[in-house]
mmCIF file of C-alpha atoms in Angstrom:
data_model
loop_
_atom_site.group_PDB
_atom_site.id
_atom_site.type_symbol
_atom_site.label_atom_id
_atom_site.label_comp_id
_atom_site.label_asym_id
_atom_site.label_seq_id
_atom_site.Cartn_x
_atom_site.Cartn_y
_atom_site.Cartn_z
ATOM 1 C CA MET A 1108 -13.291 -60.474 14.003
ATOM 2 C CA SER A 1109 -11.049 -57.488 14.430
ATOM 3 C CA GLN A 1110 -10.646 -55.987 17.793
ATOM 4 C CA ALA A 1111 -10.042 -52.345 18.612
ATOM 5 C CA ARG A 1112 -6.849 -51.802 20.489
ATOM 6 C CA CYS A 1113 -7.678 -49.346 23.219
ATOM 7 C CA GLY A 1114 -4.966 -47.839 25.278
ATOM 8 C CA THR A 1115 -2.411 -47.626 22.472
ATOM 9 C CA VAL A 1116 -1.707 -43.948 22.140
ATOM 10 C CA ARG A 1117 1.060 -42.725 19.937
ATOM 11 C CA ARG A 1118 2.771 -39.700 21.378
ATOM 12 C CA ARG A 1119 3.529 -36.887 18.994
ATOM 13 C CA SER A 1120 7.139 -35.923 18.784
ATOM 14 C CA LYS A 1121 8.285 -32.642 20.302
ATOM 15 C CA SER A 1122 9.300 -31.462 16.855
ATOM 16 C CA PHE A 1123 5.722 -32.044 15.612
ATOM 17 C CA ASP A 1124 4.350 -30.071 18.588
ATOM 18 C CA GLY A 1125 6.840 -27.318 17.768
ATOM 19 C CA LEU A 1126 5.692 -27.298 14.154
ATOM 20 C CA ILE A 1127 2.066 -26.907 15.233
ATOM 21 C CA LEU A 1128 3.003 -24.067 17.591
ATOM 22 C CA ALA A 1129 5.059 -22.320 14.899
ATOM 23 C CA THR A 1130 2.177 -22.646 12.414
ATOM 24 C CA LEU A 1131 -0.247 -21.115 14.922
ATOM 25 C CA ILE A 1132 2.118 -18.226 15.649
ATOM 26 C CA VAL A 1133 2.558 -17.483 11.934
ATOM 27 C CA ALA A 1134 -1.227 -17.605 11.419
ATOM 28 C CA VAL A 1135 -1.795 -15.164 14.298
ATOM 29 C CA LEU A 1136 0.878 -12.800 12.955
ATOM 30 C CA LEU A 1137 -0.554 -12.897 9.437
ATOM 31 C CA VAL A 1138 -4.104 -12.254 10.622
ATOM 32 C CA GLY A 1139 -2.882 -9.590 13.018
ATOM 33 C CA GLY A 1140 -0.847 -7.909 10.260
ATOM 34 C CA ALA A 1141 -3.814 -7.899 7.903
ATOM 35 C CA MET A 1142 -6.020 -6.529 10.653
ATOM 36 C CA SER A 1143 -3.532 -3.813 11.619
ATOM 37 C CA SER A 1144 -3.253 -2.496 8.052
ATOM 38 C CA ALA A 1145 -7.024 -2.696 7.672
ATOM 39 C CA ARG A 1146 -7.357 -0.692 10.903
ATOM 40 C CA ALA A 1147 -4.922 1.866 9.519
ATOM 41 C CA ARG A 1148 -7.613 2.886 7.012
ATOM 42 C CA GLU A 1149 -10.332 4.647 8.951
ATOM 43 C CA THR A 1150 -13.033 7.267 8.658
ATOM 44 C CA VAL A 1151 -12.139 10.434 10.563
ATOM 45 C CA SER A 1152 -13.367 14.001 11.052
ATOM 46 C CA PHE A 1153 -12.022 16.215 8.295
ATOM 47 C CA ASP A 1154 -13.448 19.700 7.730
ATOM 48 C CA ASN A 1155 -13.164 22.422 5.121
ATOM 49 C CA TYR A 1156 -13.025 20.305 1.964
ATOM 50 C CA PRO A 1157 -15.845 19.293 -0.386
ATOM 51 C CA PRO A 1158 -16.446 15.576 -1.032
ATOM 52 C CA GLY A 1159 -14.426 13.672 -3.608
ATOM 53 C CA ILE A 1160 -11.017 15.309 -3.115
ATOM 54 C CA ILE A 1161 -7.732 13.629 -2.192
ATOM 55 C CA VAL A 1162 -5.732 15.620 0.373
ATOM 56 C CA ILE A 1163 -2.229 14.429 1.234
ATOM 57 C CA ARG A 1164 -0.614 15.804 4.368
ATOM 58 C CA SER A 1165 3.009 14.930 3.722
ATOM 59 C CA GLY A 1166 4.190 15.765 7.236
ATOM 60 C CA GLU A 1167 1.622 13.347 8.672
ATOM 61 C CA ARG A 1168 2.338 10.686 6.021
ATOM 62 C CA ARG A 1169 -1.439 10.446 5.507
ATOM 63 C CA LEU A 1170 -3.775 10.618 2.520
ATOM 64 C CA TYR A 1171 -7.383 11.690 3.056
ATOM 65 C CA PHE A 1172 -10.233 11.019 0.644
ATOM 66 C CA THR A 1173 -13.015 13.436 1.550
ATOM 67 C CA LEU A 1174 -16.513 12.020 1.922
ATOM 68 C CA GLY A 1175 -18.330 15.246 2.770
ATOM 69 C CA GLN A 1176 -20.239 16.171 5.924
ATOM 70 C CA GLY A 1177 -16.920 16.761 7.689
ATOM 71 C CA THR A 1178 -15.502 13.252 7.206
ATOM 72 C CA ALA A 1179 -12.785 11.546 5.202
ATOM 73 C CA ILE A 1180 -11.155 8.152 4.867
ATOM 74 C CA ARG A 1181 -7.581 8.330 6.145
ATOM 75 C CA TYR A 1182 -4.844 6.089 4.730
ATOM 76 C CA PRO A 1183 -1.158 5.826 5.715
ATOM 77 C CA VAL A 1184 1.244 6.603 2.855
ATOM 78 C CA ALA A 1185 4.905 7.022 1.965
ATOM 79 C CA VAL A 1186 5.797 10.405 0.496
ATOM 80 C CA GLY A 1187 8.768 11.890 -1.346
ATOM 81 C CA LYS A 1188 12.117 11.649 0.400
ATOM 82 C CA HIS A 1189 14.303 14.708 1.029
ATOM 83 C CA GLY A 1190 14.763 16.556 -2.238
ATOM 84 C CA HIS A 1191 11.802 14.795 -3.855
ATOM 85 C CA ALA A 1192 8.884 16.005 -1.739
ATOM 86 C CA TRP A 1193 6.445 18.311 -3.466
ATOM 87 C CA ALA A 1194 3.317 20.284 -2.664
ATOM 88 C CA GLY A 1195 0.561 21.676 -4.813
ATOM 89 C CA LEU A 1196 -2.537 20.769 -6.766
ATOM 90 C CA ALA A 1197 -2.680 17.916 -9.262
ATOM 91 C CA HIS A 1198 -5.412 15.785 -10.812
ATOM 92 C CA ILE A 1199 -5.750 12.084 -11.494
ATOM 93 C CA GLU A 1200 -4.899 11.600 -15.148
ATOM 94 C CA GLY A 1201 -5.101 7.800 -15.448
ATOM 95 C CA LYS A 1202 -6.171 4.650 -13.592
ATOM 96 C CA PHE A 1203 -4.253 1.406 -14.076
ATOM 97 C CA VAL A 1204 -4.575 -2.141 -12.723
ATOM 98 C CA ARG A 1205 -1.283 -3.992 -12.076
ATOM 99 C CA PRO A 1206 0.633 -1.618 -14.359
ATOM 100 C CA ALA A 1207 4.019 -2.273 -15.901
ATOM 101 C CA TRP A 1208 6.680 0.149 -14.663
ATOM 102 C CA SER A 1209 9.501 1.866 -16.518
ATOM 103 C CA PRO A 1210 11.934 3.523 -14.101
ATOM 104 C CA PRO A 1211 12.219 7.277 -14.687
ATOM 105 C CA PRO A 1212 15.696 8.456 -15.758
ATOM 106 C CA GLU A 1213 16.622 9.667 -12.255
ATOM 107 C CA VAL A 1214 15.744 6.311 -10.676
ATOM 108 C CA LYS A 1215 17.574 4.449 -13.440
ATOM 109 C CA ARG A 1216 20.625 6.652 -12.862
ATOM 110 C CA ASP A 1217 20.568 5.894 -9.113
ATOM 111 C CA ILE A 1218 19.883 2.166 -9.612
ATOM 112 C CA PRO A 1219 21.410 1.244 -12.985
ATOM 113 C CA SER A 1220 20.752 -2.475 -12.486
ATOM 114 C CA LEU A 1221 16.996 -1.928 -12.912
ATOM 115 C CA PRO A 1222 15.547 -3.283 -16.155
ATOM 116 C CA ASP A 1223 13.979 -0.833 -18.591
ATOM 117 C CA VAL A 1224 10.517 -2.288 -17.884
ATOM 118 C CA ILE A 1225 9.172 -4.362 -15.000
ATOM 119 C CA PRO A 1226 5.969 -6.166 -16.058
ATOM 120 C CA GLY A 1227 2.731 -5.569 -14.202
ATOM 121 C CA GLY A 1228 2.081 -8.227 -11.591
ATOM 122 C CA SER A 1229 5.786 -8.960 -11.111
ATOM 123 C CA PRO A 1230 6.774 -9.230 -7.435
ATOM 124 C CA HIS A 1231 9.611 -6.802 -8.293
ATOM 125 C CA ASN A 1232 7.260 -4.128 -9.662
ATOM 126 C CA PRO A 1233 7.081 -1.235 -7.153
ATOM 127 C CA MET A 1234 3.718 -0.026 -8.498
ATOM 128 C CA GLY A 1235 1.780 -2.809 -6.805
ATOM 129 C CA GLU A 1236 -1.835 -3.602 -7.620
ATOM 130 C CA ARG A 1237 -3.071 -0.177 -8.773
ATOM 131 C CA ALA A 1238 -1.699 3.146 -9.968
ATOM 132 C CA LEU A 1239 -3.392 6.519 -10.196
ATOM 133 C CA THR A 1240 -1.189 8.663 -12.412
ATOM 134 C CA LEU A 1241 -1.201 12.406 -11.868
ATOM 135 C CA ASP A 1242 -0.891 15.293 -14.293
ATOM 136 C CA ARG A 1243 2.616 15.946 -12.952
ATOM 137 C CA ASP A 1244 5.739 14.541 -14.544
ATOM 138 C CA GLU A 1245 6.394 10.897 -13.512
ATOM 139 C CA ILE A 1246 4.217 11.055 -10.357
ATOM 140 C CA ALA A 1247 1.550 8.566 -9.249
ATOM 141 C CA ILE A 1248 -0.352 7.341 -6.230
ATOM 142 C CA HIS A 1249 0.306 3.602 -6.260
ATOM 143 C CA GLY A 1250 0.548 0.368 -4.319
ATOM 144 C CA THR A 1251 3.709 -1.350 -3.160
ATOM 145 C CA ASN A 1252 5.539 -4.601 -3.602
ATOM 146 C CA ALA A 1253 6.425 -6.724 -0.565
ATOM 147 C CA ARG A 1254 9.930 -5.244 -0.335
ATOM 148 C CA MET A 1255 8.642 -1.651 -0.228
ATOM 149 C CA ARG A 1256 5.649 -2.245 2.047
ATOM 150 C CA ALA A 1257 7.637 -1.172 5.114
ATOM 151 C CA SER A 1258 8.218 2.258 3.540
ATOM 152 C CA VAL A 1259 4.567 3.246 4.072
ATOM 153 C CA GLY A 1260 4.536 5.855 6.831
ATOM 154 C CA THR A 1261 7.931 7.288 5.831
ATOM 155 C CA ALA A 1262 9.470 9.754 3.383
ATOM 156 C CA ALA A 1263 11.043 7.290 0.945
ATOM 157 C CA SER A 1264 9.939 7.801 -2.666
ATOM 158 C CA TYR A 1265 11.122 9.848 -5.627
ATOM 159 C CA GLY A 1266 7.909 11.879 -5.339
ATOM 160 C CA CYS A 1267 5.209 9.245 -5.748
ATOM 161 C CA ILE A 1268 2.705 8.492 -3.021
ATOM 162 C CA ARG A 1269 2.976 4.832 -1.961
ATOM 163 C CA MET A 1270 0.099 3.001 -0.316
ATOM 164 C CA TYR A 1271 -0.551 -0.502 0.939
ATOM 165 C CA ASN A 1272 -2.027 -2.525 -1.939
ATOM 166 C CA GLU A 1273 -5.302 -3.103 -0.072
ATOM 167 C CA ASP A 1274 -5.625 0.656 0.496
ATOM 168 C CA VAL A 1275 -4.810 1.725 -3.066
ATOM 169 C CA ILE A 1276 -7.403 -0.779 -4.345
ATOM 170 C CA ASP A 1277 -9.982 0.813 -2.033
ATOM 171 C CA LEU A 1278 -9.035 4.340 -3.141
ATOM 172 C CA TYR A 1279 -8.929 3.318 -6.835
ATOM 173 C CA ASP A 1280 -12.552 2.187 -6.596
ATOM 174 C CA ARG A 1281 -13.618 5.544 -5.092
ATOM 175 C CA VAL A 1282 -11.975 8.006 -7.491
ATOM 176 C CA GLN A 1283 -12.170 8.860 -11.163
ATOM 177 C CA VAL A 1284 -10.002 10.566 -13.746
ATOM 178 C CA GLY A 1285 -10.053 14.278 -12.944
ATOM 179 C CA THR A 1286 -10.243 13.854 -9.152
ATOM 180 C CA PRO A 1287 -8.286 16.725 -7.543
ATOM 181 C CA VAL A 1288 -5.223 15.816 -5.462
ATOM 182 C CA LEU A 1289 -4.017 18.488 -3.033
ATOM 183 C CA VAL A 1290 -0.580 17.802 -1.548
ATOM 184 C CA LEU A 1291 0.274 19.815 1.549
ATOM 185 C CA PRO A 1292 3.639 19.996 3.332
#
């Protein structure tokens, strides 16, 4: 007959306790980071525009998708850096899921080590999960890769509008080819 051995408790090592604590901290940071970017997208008051228009206020580093009745969804974005910012009216010309990216000549000139094409879905592809191309030369509203995620909220691009991947997926599902895009200073 086997007998249970009560009172024999194996103590965990301090390194194991540290590993558990580190795992919990990482989990909290990941959940908190996901929640903070989700909170960044919000519905706000936004007058004077009909529903279904994208308005980008470059100075605010914000993109608004108008819902009508004086409201819009507001997303944080990266806009064109000095010398690459633009303003005006454009329209969505194409919608792409995990697109391949070919660096425009100016980008290739500045970063000659870039390959001619970066496949869609590659962690090195700066287009991220979705791209909404505009009827302006080499300009799109698109997601980001992990390296460029921190640029959202700044003036950092060659003219494109960068969004968090989760936000560009949300916007992609709301718009269609032909949607007007008004970019303001």
